[in-house]
Amino acid sequence: MAARRRLGPACAALALLAGLLGCSAGEGGGRGGAAVVRLRFQSLAWQKESVDATRALVSEWNAAHPAVRVEYVQGSWSSVHDQLLTSFEGGEAPDVIHDASDDLADFAHGGYLADLRPLLSDRLRADIPAASWQTTTFGADGGVYGVPFLQEPRVLIANSALLRASGVRVPTPEAPWSWEEFRAAARRLTGEGRYGVAWPLKDPVSATLNLGLSAGGRLFHRGPDGKAVIRWTEGDAVVPATIRAMLDTDRSASRATLGMGGSDTLPGFFGGKYAMVPLGFAYRQQIVRQAPAGFAWEVLPPPAGPGGPAQGVSPQTLSIARDSPYKKEAAAFVDFLLSPANTVRLARGDWMLPTGTQALADPALHTPDLGWATGAALAAGLRPAPAPSVRGYPEWKDKVATPALQEYYSGAIGLAELEERLVDDGNRVLARYQR
């Protein structure tokens, strides 16, 4: 990127002389001899179907737009934040950036991302619901720093044979379990050598906060001055207290899974050690690939509280680097990538749901096969995750919330101390970012 900026004056002169649409690092090949604009698109797609779908769309764009070529750059979810920060500071950021809304706040406030409001097409603006746009809107002036395009609800993946044999009421999106019913169902599904549920809580913060919305929990609140503050309410206690009761009182949940990621629980799930596992919707792909022959499973909605089946999500996003000299071309590529038909391809490749209303209505995402219909029915209850738009959230999550929740779920501290640490220590962190 730095090299391309150094060529800026030369490009400007060429544009004045030849009326060129754009300029790249001196390479020709466009129609009529015009220089070729070269964009770098960093994708975080990692599952084979997702990578294949994304690469295919890049190839289709390049075939149709010889004057604006897109280079596919493979990124990684595990290192994207630090990698992007380094590339921003070094002036080498990709033009189009794939990330998630919970990673954008500091980049947006730091001036690394372009405000997309003057760049977005009317079609794209209208197709994505306002609630999804909230996840990428930052600052007092309401700047939009990413296009939210894929979202992943949390669901319950259940062993069908064990579920039917237990005699519990099978929940549906229209009639989900309450948190009390979920706890009772897990007790019924617990048997000799088997737990009713496995909670993979290697990352306990997002699961606790996002599921907590269904019980009225929010934890993060904004005052009249726009500053965020952490407050503990009765609803914030429902999810952590329920999980702790399953672990300690009911013995219907396995302590061995607390330090696991979702994938780590699948062997035990296939082996009948766990009857249910709360997972992200995209885990269905791994289950399809890894489940033994004849293993029957199904997708259930997560428990719901008085507010209905609400839960928080942090959608995947596409952003444009503020330093990119080709913002209009980058925005045109994003608009192509996120046309309704192409968004369906990306959603199916990633086994997730689109945010766009036209793509979400596609019949391919409403088939009962593999739980697609259940996931699509949950879309109406998806809300912006409570915290990621708050400056200082990453530090609060890493230094305060993660260790506090891990200690709470392990039994080392009680609910009162959990509240004190999340609120008191958390507000001290936020105060440093909101002076």
GROMACS .gro file of C-alpha atoms in nm:
model
  435
    1MET     CA    1   0.000   0.000   0.000
    2ALA     CA    2   0.283   0.239   0.083
    3ALA     CA    3   0.438   0.176  -0.257
    4ARG     CA    4   0.109   0.256  -0.426
    5ARG     CA    5   0.076   0.581  -0.233
    6ARG     CA    6   0.421   0.688  -0.351
    7LEU     CA    7   0.295   0.652  -0.707
    8GLY     CA    8  -0.004   0.877  -0.635
    9PRO     CA    9   0.129   1.195  -0.805
   10ALA     CA   10   0.223   1.000  -1.116
   11CYS     CA   11  -0.123   0.846  -1.128
   12ALA     CA   12  -0.283   1.187  -1.091
   13ALA     CA   13  -0.080   1.323  -1.380
   14LEU     CA   14  -0.174   1.028  -1.597
   15ALA     CA   15  -0.538   1.073  -1.508
   16LEU     CA   16  -0.528   1.439  -1.607
   17LEU     CA   17  -0.354   1.365  -1.932
   18ALA     CA   18  -0.535   1.052  -2.041
   19GLY     CA   19  -0.864   1.070  -1.851
   20LEU     CA   20  -0.803   0.733  -1.696
   21LEU     CA   21  -1.056   0.585  -1.455
   22GLY     CA   22  -0.790   0.475  -1.209
   23CYS     CA   23  -0.423   0.404  -1.167
   24SER     CA   24  -0.225   0.116  -1.025
   25ALA     CA   25   0.140   0.049  -0.976
   26GLY     CA   26   0.217   0.119  -1.338
   27GLU     CA   27   0.060  -0.196  -1.488
   28GLY     CA   28  -0.145  -0.189  -1.806
   29GLY     CA   29  -0.392  -0.440  -1.935
   30GLY     CA   30  -0.729  -0.269  -1.900
   31ARG     CA   31  -0.963  -0.185  -2.180
   32GLY     CA   32  -0.830   0.079  -2.419
   33GLY     CA   33  -0.483   0.057  -2.264
   34ALA     CA   34  -0.595   0.206  -1.930
   35ALA     CA   35  -0.390   0.114  -1.626
   36VAL     CA   36  -0.527  -0.166  -1.411
   37VAL     CA   37  -0.646  -0.092  -1.059
   38ARG     CA   38  -0.533  -0.370  -0.828
   39LEU     CA   39  -0.719  -0.427  -0.503
   40ARG     CA   40  -0.613  -0.659  -0.225
   41PHE     CA   41  -0.896  -0.842  -0.050
   42GLN     CA   42  -0.806  -1.016   0.274
   43SER     CA   43  -1.054  -1.295   0.344
   44LEU     CA   44  -1.089  -1.490   0.668
   45ALA     CA   45  -1.281  -1.775   0.508
   46TRP     CA   46  -1.129  -2.096   0.636
   47GLN     CA   47  -1.367  -2.386   0.578
   48LYS     CA   48  -1.313  -2.542   0.235
   49GLU     CA   49  -1.662  -2.463   0.108
   50SER     CA   50  -1.629  -2.103   0.224
   51VAL     CA   51  -1.285  -2.055   0.072
   52ASP     CA   52  -1.402  -2.212  -0.254
   53ALA     CA   53  -1.710  -1.988  -0.270
   54THR     CA   54  -1.511  -1.673  -0.195
   55ARG     CA   55  -1.234  -1.751  -0.442
   56ALA     CA   56  -1.492  -1.832  -0.711
   57LEU     CA   57  -1.659  -1.493  -0.663
   58VAL     CA   58  -1.324  -1.315  -0.685
   59SER     CA   59  -1.255  -1.497  -1.011
   60GLU     CA   60  -1.597  -1.400  -1.147
   61TRP     CA   61  -1.536  -1.036  -1.059
   62ASN     CA   62  -1.197  -1.038  -1.227
   63ALA     CA   63  -1.338  -1.196  -1.541
   64ALA     CA   64  -1.603  -0.925  -1.567
   65HIS     CA   65  -1.384  -0.631  -1.459
   66PRO     CA   66  -1.045  -0.650  -1.634
   67ALA     CA   67  -0.963  -0.291  -1.535
   68VAL     CA   68  -1.015  -0.356  -1.161
   69ARG     CA   69  -0.838  -0.673  -1.054
   70VAL     CA   70  -0.884  -0.821  -0.707
   71GLU     CA   71  -0.610  -1.025  -0.541
   72TYR     CA   72  -0.733  -1.279  -0.286
   73VAL     CA   73  -0.524  -1.269   0.035
   74GLN     CA   74  -0.579  -1.542   0.296
   75GLY     CA   75  -0.602  -1.421   0.655
   76SER     CA   76  -0.664  -1.602   0.982
   77TRP     CA   77  -0.924  -1.545   1.252
   78SER     CA   78  -0.673  -1.638   1.520
   79SER     CA   79  -0.435  -1.351   1.441
   80VAL     CA   80  -0.639  -1.099   1.246
   81HIS     CA   81  -0.648  -0.818   1.504
   82ASP     CA   82  -0.272  -0.796   1.559
   83GLN     CA   83  -0.201  -0.856   1.190
   84LEU     CA   84  -0.433  -0.575   1.084
   85LEU     CA   85  -0.298  -0.336   1.345
   86THR     CA   86   0.055  -0.398   1.218
   87SER     CA   87  -0.049  -0.354   0.856
   88PHE     CA   88  -0.241  -0.033   0.931
   89GLU     CA   89   0.050   0.121   1.116
   90GLY     CA   90   0.290   0.013   0.844
   91GLY     CA   91   0.075   0.151   0.562
   92GLU     CA   92   0.029  -0.193   0.408
   93ALA     CA   93  -0.332  -0.274   0.491
   94PRO     CA   94  -0.548  -0.461   0.237
   95ASP     CA   95  -0.800  -0.247   0.049
   96VAL     CA   96  -1.096  -0.469   0.142
   97ILE     CA   97  -1.089  -0.623   0.488
   98HIS     CA   98  -1.288  -0.921   0.613
   99ASP     CA   99  -1.334  -0.912   0.992
  100ALA     CA  100  -1.607  -0.922   1.256
  101SER     CA  101  -1.800  -0.634   1.410
  102ASP     CA  102  -1.660  -0.700   1.758
  103ASP     CA  103  -1.310  -0.624   1.627
  104LEU     CA  104  -1.386  -0.295   1.453
  105ALA     CA  105  -1.437  -0.037   1.729
  106ASP     CA  106  -1.073   0.043   1.801
  107PHE     CA  107  -0.983   0.040   1.430
  108ALA     CA  108  -1.271   0.277   1.353
  109HIS     CA  109  -1.186   0.514   1.638
  110GLY     CA  110  -0.818   0.492   1.544
  111GLY     CA  111  -0.888   0.627   1.197
  112TYR     CA  112  -0.779   0.314   1.011
  113LEU     CA  113  -1.109   0.238   0.836
  114ALA     CA  114  -1.301   0.439   0.578
  115ASP     CA  115  -1.646   0.572   0.663
  116LEU     CA  116  -1.858   0.381   0.415
  117ARG     CA  117  -2.162   0.610   0.411
  118PRO     CA  118  -2.068   0.796   0.091
  119LEU     CA  119  -1.955   0.473  -0.076
  120LEU     CA  120  -2.242   0.229  -0.019
  121SER     CA  121  -2.507   0.165  -0.282
  122ASP     CA  122  -2.868   0.241  -0.198
  123ARG     CA  123  -2.950  -0.125  -0.257
  124LEU     CA  124  -2.702  -0.247   0.000
  125ARG     CA  125  -2.805   0.015   0.255
  126ALA     CA  126  -3.173  -0.076   0.227
  127ASP     CA  127  -3.129  -0.454   0.222
  128ILE     CA  128  -2.947  -0.488   0.555
  129PRO     CA  129  -3.162  -0.422   0.864
  130ALA     CA  130  -3.090  -0.125   1.088
  131ALA     CA  131  -3.007  -0.354   1.382
  132SER     CA  132  -2.724  -0.510   1.182
  133TRP     CA  133  -2.590  -0.169   1.077
  134GLN     CA  134  -2.572  -0.076   1.446
  135THR     CA  135  -2.294  -0.332   1.492
  136THR     CA  136  -2.062  -0.138   1.258
  137THR     CA  137  -2.163   0.219   1.345
  138PHE     CA  138  -1.921   0.408   1.569
  139GLY     CA  139  -1.852   0.759   1.687
  140ALA     CA  140  -2.061   1.065   1.764
  141ASP     CA  141  -2.122   1.132   1.394
  142GLY     CA  142  -2.255   0.781   1.328
  143GLY     CA  143  -1.987   0.668   1.086
  144VAL     CA  144  -2.029   0.322   0.929
  145TYR     CA  145  -1.704   0.128   0.917
  146GLY     CA  146  -1.807  -0.214   0.793
  147VAL     CA  147  -2.080  -0.394   0.602
  148PRO     CA  148  -2.228  -0.669   0.823
  149PHE     CA  149  -2.301  -0.960   0.590
  150LEU     CA  150  -2.297  -1.297   0.772
  151GLN     CA  151  -2.425  -1.378   1.119
  152GLU     CA  152  -2.420  -1.689   1.335
  153PRO     CA  153  -2.685  -1.765   1.595
  154ARG     CA  154  -2.608  -2.001   1.879
  155VAL     CA  155  -2.813  -2.319   1.874
  156LEU     CA  156  -2.836  -2.647   2.060
  157ILE     CA  157  -2.710  -2.951   1.870
  158ALA     CA  158  -2.883  -3.260   2.012
  159ASN     CA  159  -2.842  -3.635   1.979
  160SER     CA  160  -3.179  -3.725   1.824
  161ALA     CA  161  -3.201  -4.076   1.969
  162LEU     CA  162  -3.127  -3.961   2.325
  163LEU     CA  163  -3.360  -3.663   2.291
  164ARG     CA  164  -3.656  -3.874   2.179
  165ALA     CA  165  -3.592  -4.148   2.434
  166SER     CA  166  -3.587  -3.900   2.722
  167GLY     CA  167  -3.949  -3.797   2.672
  168VAL     CA  168  -3.873  -3.425   2.709
  169ARG     CA  169  -4.069  -3.174   2.507
  170VAL     CA  170  -3.874  -3.098   2.191
  171PRO     CA  171  -3.843  -2.719   2.156
  172THR     CA  172  -3.910  -2.531   1.834
  173PRO     CA  173  -3.828  -2.173   1.730
  174GLU     CA  174  -4.194  -2.088   1.793
  175ALA     CA  175  -4.194  -2.256   2.136
  176PRO     CA  176  -3.837  -2.271   2.271
  177TRP     CA  177  -3.746  -2.398   2.614
  178SER     CA  178  -3.725  -2.148   2.896
  179TRP     CA  179  -3.396  -2.152   3.084
  180GLU     CA  180  -3.570  -2.350   3.359
  181GLU     CA  181  -3.700  -2.606   3.106
  182PHE     CA  182  -3.355  -2.635   2.952
  183ARG     CA  183  -3.207  -2.712   3.291
  184ALA     CA  184  -3.480  -2.973   3.356
  185ALA     CA  185  -3.428  -3.130   3.012
  186ALA     CA  186  -3.055  -3.160   3.076
  187ARG     CA  187  -3.128  -3.344   3.400
  188ARG     CA  188  -3.357  -3.585   3.215
  189LEU     CA  189  -3.092  -3.646   2.952
  190THR     CA  190  -2.823  -3.720   3.211
  191GLY     CA  191  -2.760  -4.089   3.269
  192GLU     CA  192  -2.493  -4.343   3.348
  193GLY     CA  193  -2.173  -4.221   3.186
  194ARG     CA  194  -2.357  -3.940   3.007
  195TYR     CA  195  -2.409  -3.570   3.069
  196GLY     CA  196  -2.715  -3.388   2.946
  197VAL     CA  197  -2.509  -3.100   2.810
  198ALA     CA  198  -2.150  -3.003   2.736
  199TRP     CA  199  -2.069  -2.633   2.769
  200PRO     CA  200  -1.754  -2.551   2.566
  201LEU     CA  201  -1.649  -2.234   2.747
  202LYS     CA  202  -1.291  -2.176   2.639
  203ASP     CA  203  -1.423  -1.831   2.540
  204PRO     CA  204  -1.688  -1.777   2.808
  205VAL     CA  205  -1.756  -1.408   2.746
  206SER     CA  206  -1.942  -1.409   2.416
  207ALA     CA  207  -2.155  -1.711   2.509
  208THR     CA  208  -2.252  -1.563   2.845
  209LEU     CA  209  -2.328  -1.213   2.720
  210ASN     CA  210  -2.498  -1.301   2.393
  211LEU     CA  211  -2.725  -1.568   2.538
  212GLY     CA  212  -2.793  -1.339   2.832
  213LEU     CA  213  -2.997  -1.106   2.611
  214SER     CA  214  -3.277  -1.362   2.610
  215ALA     CA  215  -3.307  -1.328   2.988
  216GLY     CA  216  -3.299  -0.951   2.986
  217GLY     CA  217  -2.930  -0.923   3.063
  218ARG     CA  218  -2.723  -0.658   2.893
  219LEU     CA  219  -2.442  -0.558   3.131
  220PHE     CA  220  -2.332  -0.264   2.911
  221HIS     CA  221  -2.544   0.050   2.914
  222ARG     CA  222  -2.497   0.398   2.770
  223GLY     CA  223  -2.571   0.714   2.962
  224PRO     CA  224  -2.709   1.043   2.829
  225ASP     CA  225  -2.352   1.153   2.755
  226GLY     CA  226  -2.301   0.854   2.527
  227LYS     CA  227  -2.046   0.693   2.757
  228ALA     CA  228  -2.075   0.323   2.834
  229VAL     CA  229  -2.106   0.193   3.185
  230ILE     CA  230  -2.133  -0.162   3.319
  231ARG     CA  231  -2.433  -0.235   3.541
  232TRP     CA  232  -2.541  -0.573   3.678
  233THR     CA  233  -2.912  -0.657   3.673
  234GLU     CA  234  -3.114  -0.964   3.761
  235GLY     CA  235  -3.119  -1.069   3.397
  236ASP     CA  236  -2.739  -1.071   3.380
  237ALA     CA  237  -2.728  -1.349   3.640
  238VAL     CA  238  -2.960  -1.595   3.463
  239VAL     CA  239  -2.718  -1.755   3.217
  240PRO     CA  240  -2.411  -1.784   3.442
  241ALA     CA  241  -2.621  -1.903   3.737
  242THR     CA  242  -2.795  -2.164   3.521
  243ILE     CA  243  -2.465  -2.299   3.388
  244ARG     CA  244  -2.317  -2.309   3.738
  245ALA     CA  245  -2.622  -2.496   3.868
  246MET     CA  246  -2.590  -2.752   3.588
  247LEU     CA  247  -2.226  -2.804   3.685
  248ASP     CA  248  -2.254  -2.808   4.064
  249THR     CA  249  -2.610  -2.888   4.169
  250ASP     CA  250  -2.758  -3.098   3.890
  251ARG     CA  251  -2.434  -3.255   3.767
  252SER     CA  252  -2.596  -3.250   3.424
  253ALA     CA  253  -2.304  -3.062   3.264
  254SER     CA  254  -1.945  -3.179   3.235
  255ARG     CA  255  -1.669  -2.980   3.402
  256ALA     CA  256  -1.421  -3.133   3.158
  257THR     CA  257  -1.558  -2.924   2.872
  258LEU     CA  258  -1.519  -2.583   3.037
  259GLY     CA  259  -1.177  -2.527   2.883
  260MET     CA  260  -1.275  -2.669   2.545
  261GLY     CA  261  -1.361  -2.503   2.218
  262GLY     CA  262  -1.669  -2.622   2.032
  263SER     CA  263  -1.481  -2.864   1.808
  264ASP     CA  264  -1.325  -3.034   2.111
  265THR     CA  265  -1.666  -3.151   2.235
  266LEU     CA  266  -1.767  -3.326   1.913
  267PRO     CA  267  -1.594  -3.662   1.972
  268GLY     CA  268  -1.771  -3.695   2.307
  269PHE     CA  269  -2.098  -3.586   2.149
  270PHE     CA  270  -2.066  -3.849   1.875
  271GLY     CA  271  -1.975  -4.109   2.137
  272GLY     CA  272  -2.287  -4.044   2.346
  273LYS     CA  273  -2.102  -3.881   2.634
  274TYR     CA  274  -2.300  -3.557   2.589
  275ALA     CA  275  -2.662  -3.542   2.476
  276MET     CA  276  -2.657  -3.174   2.377
  277VAL     CA  277  -2.392  -2.914   2.295
  278PRO     CA  278  -2.457  -2.536   2.262
  279LEU     CA  279  -2.266  -2.433   1.950
  280GLY     CA  280  -2.254  -2.173   1.678
  281PHE     CA  281  -2.469  -2.249   1.376
  282ALA     CA  282  -2.166  -2.302   1.150
  283TYR     CA  283  -2.050  -2.606   1.349
  284ARG     CA  284  -2.304  -2.807   1.152
  285GLN     CA  285  -2.049  -2.838   0.874
  286GLN     CA  286  -1.801  -3.011   1.104
  287ILE     CA  287  -2.073  -3.240   1.233
  288VAL     CA  288  -2.172  -3.342   0.880
  289ARG     CA  289  -1.810  -3.422   0.797
  290GLN     CA  290  -1.710  -3.590   1.121
  291ALA     CA  291  -2.019  -3.769   1.254
  292PRO     CA  292  -2.003  -4.150   1.232
  293ALA     CA  293  -2.234  -4.326   0.987
  294GLY     CA  294  -2.588  -4.351   1.118
  295PHE     CA  295  -2.547  -4.083   1.385
  296ALA     CA  296  -2.871  -3.880   1.401
  297TRP     CA  297  -2.859  -3.522   1.524
  298GLU     CA  298  -3.078  -3.215   1.506
  299VAL     CA  299  -3.071  -2.841   1.560
  300LEU     CA  300  -3.277  -2.693   1.844
  301PRO     CA  301  -3.327  -2.325   1.931
  302PRO     CA  302  -3.143  -2.199   2.238
  303PRO     CA  303  -3.337  -2.131   2.559
  304ALA     CA  304  -3.538  -1.812   2.574
  305GLY     CA  305  -3.632  -1.579   2.855
  306PRO     CA  306  -3.925  -1.339   2.899
  307GLY     CA  307  -3.803  -1.135   2.604
  308GLY     CA  308  -3.835  -1.429   2.367
  309PRO     CA  309  -3.560  -1.600   2.167
  310ALA     CA  310  -3.329  -1.299   2.154
  311GLN     CA  311  -2.953  -1.337   2.141
  312GLY     CA  312  -2.659  -1.118   2.056
  313VAL     CA  313  -2.445  -1.160   1.747
  314SER     CA  314  -2.132  -0.998   1.609
  315PRO     CA  315  -2.168  -1.030   1.232
  316GLN     CA  316  -1.882  -1.086   0.992
  317THR     CA  317  -1.800  -0.765   0.812
  318LEU     CA  318  -1.633  -0.617   0.507
  319SER     CA  319  -1.449  -0.287   0.554
  320ILE     CA  320  -1.234  -0.062   0.338
  321ALA     CA  321  -0.901   0.073   0.457
  322ARG     CA  322  -0.899   0.449   0.499
  323ASP     CA  323  -0.562   0.468   0.323
  324SER     CA  324  -0.680   0.278   0.017
  325PRO     CA  325  -0.647   0.499  -0.291
  326TYR     CA  326  -0.926   0.300  -0.458
  327LYS     CA  327  -1.220   0.330  -0.222
  328LYS     CA  328  -1.483   0.358  -0.497
  329GLU     CA  329  -1.353   0.052  -0.676
  330ALA     CA  330  -1.332  -0.136  -0.346
  331ALA     CA  331  -1.692  -0.040  -0.265
  332ALA     CA  332  -1.804  -0.164  -0.608
  333PHE     CA  333  -1.636  -0.499  -0.537
  334VAL     CA  334  -1.805  -0.521  -0.196
  335ASP     CA  335  -2.141  -0.446  -0.360
  336PHE     CA  336  -2.081  -0.727  -0.611
  337LEU     CA  337  -1.969  -0.970  -0.342
  338LEU     CA  338  -2.280  -0.895  -0.136
  339SER     CA  339  -2.547  -0.909  -0.405
  340PRO     CA  340  -2.834  -1.129  -0.276
  341ALA     CA  341  -2.738  -1.429  -0.490
  342ASN     CA  342  -2.370  -1.404  -0.402
  343THR     CA  343  -2.444  -1.356  -0.033
  344VAL     CA  344  -2.642  -1.681  -0.037
  345ARG     CA  345  -2.339  -1.855  -0.184
  346LEU     CA  346  -2.118  -1.712   0.091
  347ALA     CA  347  -2.369  -1.805   0.361
  348ARG     CA  348  -2.403  -2.162   0.241
  349GLY     CA  349  -2.026  -2.192   0.206
  350ASP     CA  350  -1.979  -2.073   0.566
  351TRP     CA  351  -2.295  -2.250   0.697
  352MET     CA  352  -2.416  -1.919   0.841
  353LEU     CA  353  -2.705  -1.678   0.787
  354PRO     CA  354  -2.701  -1.362   0.574
  355THR     CA  355  -2.788  -1.029   0.728
  356GLY     CA  356  -2.945  -0.908   0.403
  357THR     CA  357  -3.321  -0.959   0.387
  358GLN     CA  358  -3.330  -1.068   0.023
  359ALA     CA  359  -3.061  -1.331   0.070
  360LEU     CA  360  -3.214  -1.452   0.396
  361ALA     CA  361  -3.544  -1.516   0.215
  362ASP     CA  362  -3.380  -1.758  -0.030
  363PRO     CA  363  -3.555  -2.100  -0.014
  364ALA     CA  364  -3.218  -2.276   0.010
  365LEU     CA  365  -3.180  -2.133   0.361
  366HIS     CA  366  -3.524  -2.249   0.478
  367THR     CA  367  -3.502  -2.621   0.411
  368PRO     CA  368  -3.544  -2.845   0.718
  369ASP     CA  369  -3.237  -3.041   0.610
  370LEU     CA  370  -2.938  -2.995   0.842
  371GLY     CA  371  -3.124  -2.743   1.057
  372TRP     CA  372  -3.126  -2.458   0.805
  373ALA     CA  373  -3.491  -2.375   0.871
  374THR     CA  374  -3.438  -2.360   1.248
  375GLY     CA  375  -3.147  -2.122   1.208
  376ALA     CA  376  -3.334  -1.900   0.962
  377ALA     CA  377  -3.628  -1.881   1.203
  378LEU     CA  378  -3.394  -1.745   1.472
  379ALA     CA  379  -3.280  -1.454   1.255
  380ALA     CA  380  -3.564  -1.230   1.371
  381GLY     CA  381  -3.440  -1.252   1.730
  382LEU     CA  382  -3.077  -1.168   1.657
  383ARG     CA  383  -2.960  -0.844   1.816
  384PRO     CA  384  -2.630  -0.656   1.819
  385ALA     CA  385  -2.401  -0.808   2.080
  386PRO     CA  386  -2.414  -0.590   2.393
  387ALA     CA  387  -2.053  -0.486   2.422
  388PRO     CA  388  -1.834  -0.481   2.110
  389SER     CA  389  -1.919  -0.122   2.011
  390VAL     CA  390  -1.778  -0.009   2.347
  391ARG     CA  391  -1.425   0.127   2.342
  392GLY     CA  392  -1.207  -0.078   2.571
  393TYR     CA  393  -1.415  -0.392   2.526
  394PRO     CA  394  -1.120  -0.606   2.406
  395GLU     CA  395  -0.919  -0.519   2.718
  396TRP     CA  396  -1.221  -0.574   2.944
  397LYS     CA  397  -1.285  -0.910   2.780
  398ASP     CA  398  -0.925  -1.032   2.799
  399LYS     CA  399  -0.816  -0.893   3.135
  400VAL     CA  400  -1.137  -0.882   3.338
  401ALA     CA  401  -1.427  -1.085   3.204
  402THR     CA  402  -1.254  -1.398   3.074
  403PRO     CA  403  -1.061  -1.479   3.393
  404ALA     CA  404  -1.356  -1.383   3.615
  405LEU     CA  405  -1.600  -1.606   3.428
  406GLN     CA  406  -1.351  -1.891   3.410
  407GLU     CA  407  -1.305  -1.876   3.786
  408TYR     CA  408  -1.679  -1.854   3.842
  409TYR     CA  409  -1.762  -2.154   3.624
  410SER     CA  410  -1.481  -2.355   3.783
  411GLY     CA  411  -1.627  -2.287   4.128
  412ALA     CA  412  -1.340  -2.072   4.255
  413ILE     CA  413  -1.558  -1.763   4.314
  414GLY     CA  414  -1.927  -1.701   4.374
  415LEU     CA  415  -2.185  -1.491   4.191
  416ALA     CA  416  -2.131  -1.186   4.412
  417GLU     CA  417  -1.760  -1.174   4.339
  418LEU     CA  418  -1.826  -1.232   3.970
  419GLU     CA  419  -2.055  -0.928   3.969
  420GLU     CA  420  -1.802  -0.716   4.157
  421ARG     CA  421  -1.518  -0.799   3.920
  422LEU     CA  422  -1.716  -0.757   3.600
  423VAL     CA  423  -1.866  -0.427   3.713
  424ASP     CA  424  -1.605  -0.255   3.932
  425ASP     CA  425  -1.292  -0.370   3.752
  426GLY     CA  426  -1.470  -0.335   3.419
  427ASN     CA  427  -1.577   0.024   3.471
  428ARG     CA  428  -1.221   0.118   3.563
  429VAL     CA  429  -1.107  -0.022   3.228
  430LEU     CA  430  -1.377   0.161   3.033
  431ALA     CA  431  -1.305   0.489   3.211
  432ARG     CA  432  -0.953   0.499   3.066
  433TYR     CA  433  -1.095   0.482   2.712
  434GLN     CA  434  -1.372   0.738   2.767
  435ARG     CA  435  -1.192   1.031   2.926
   0.00000   0.00000   0.00000
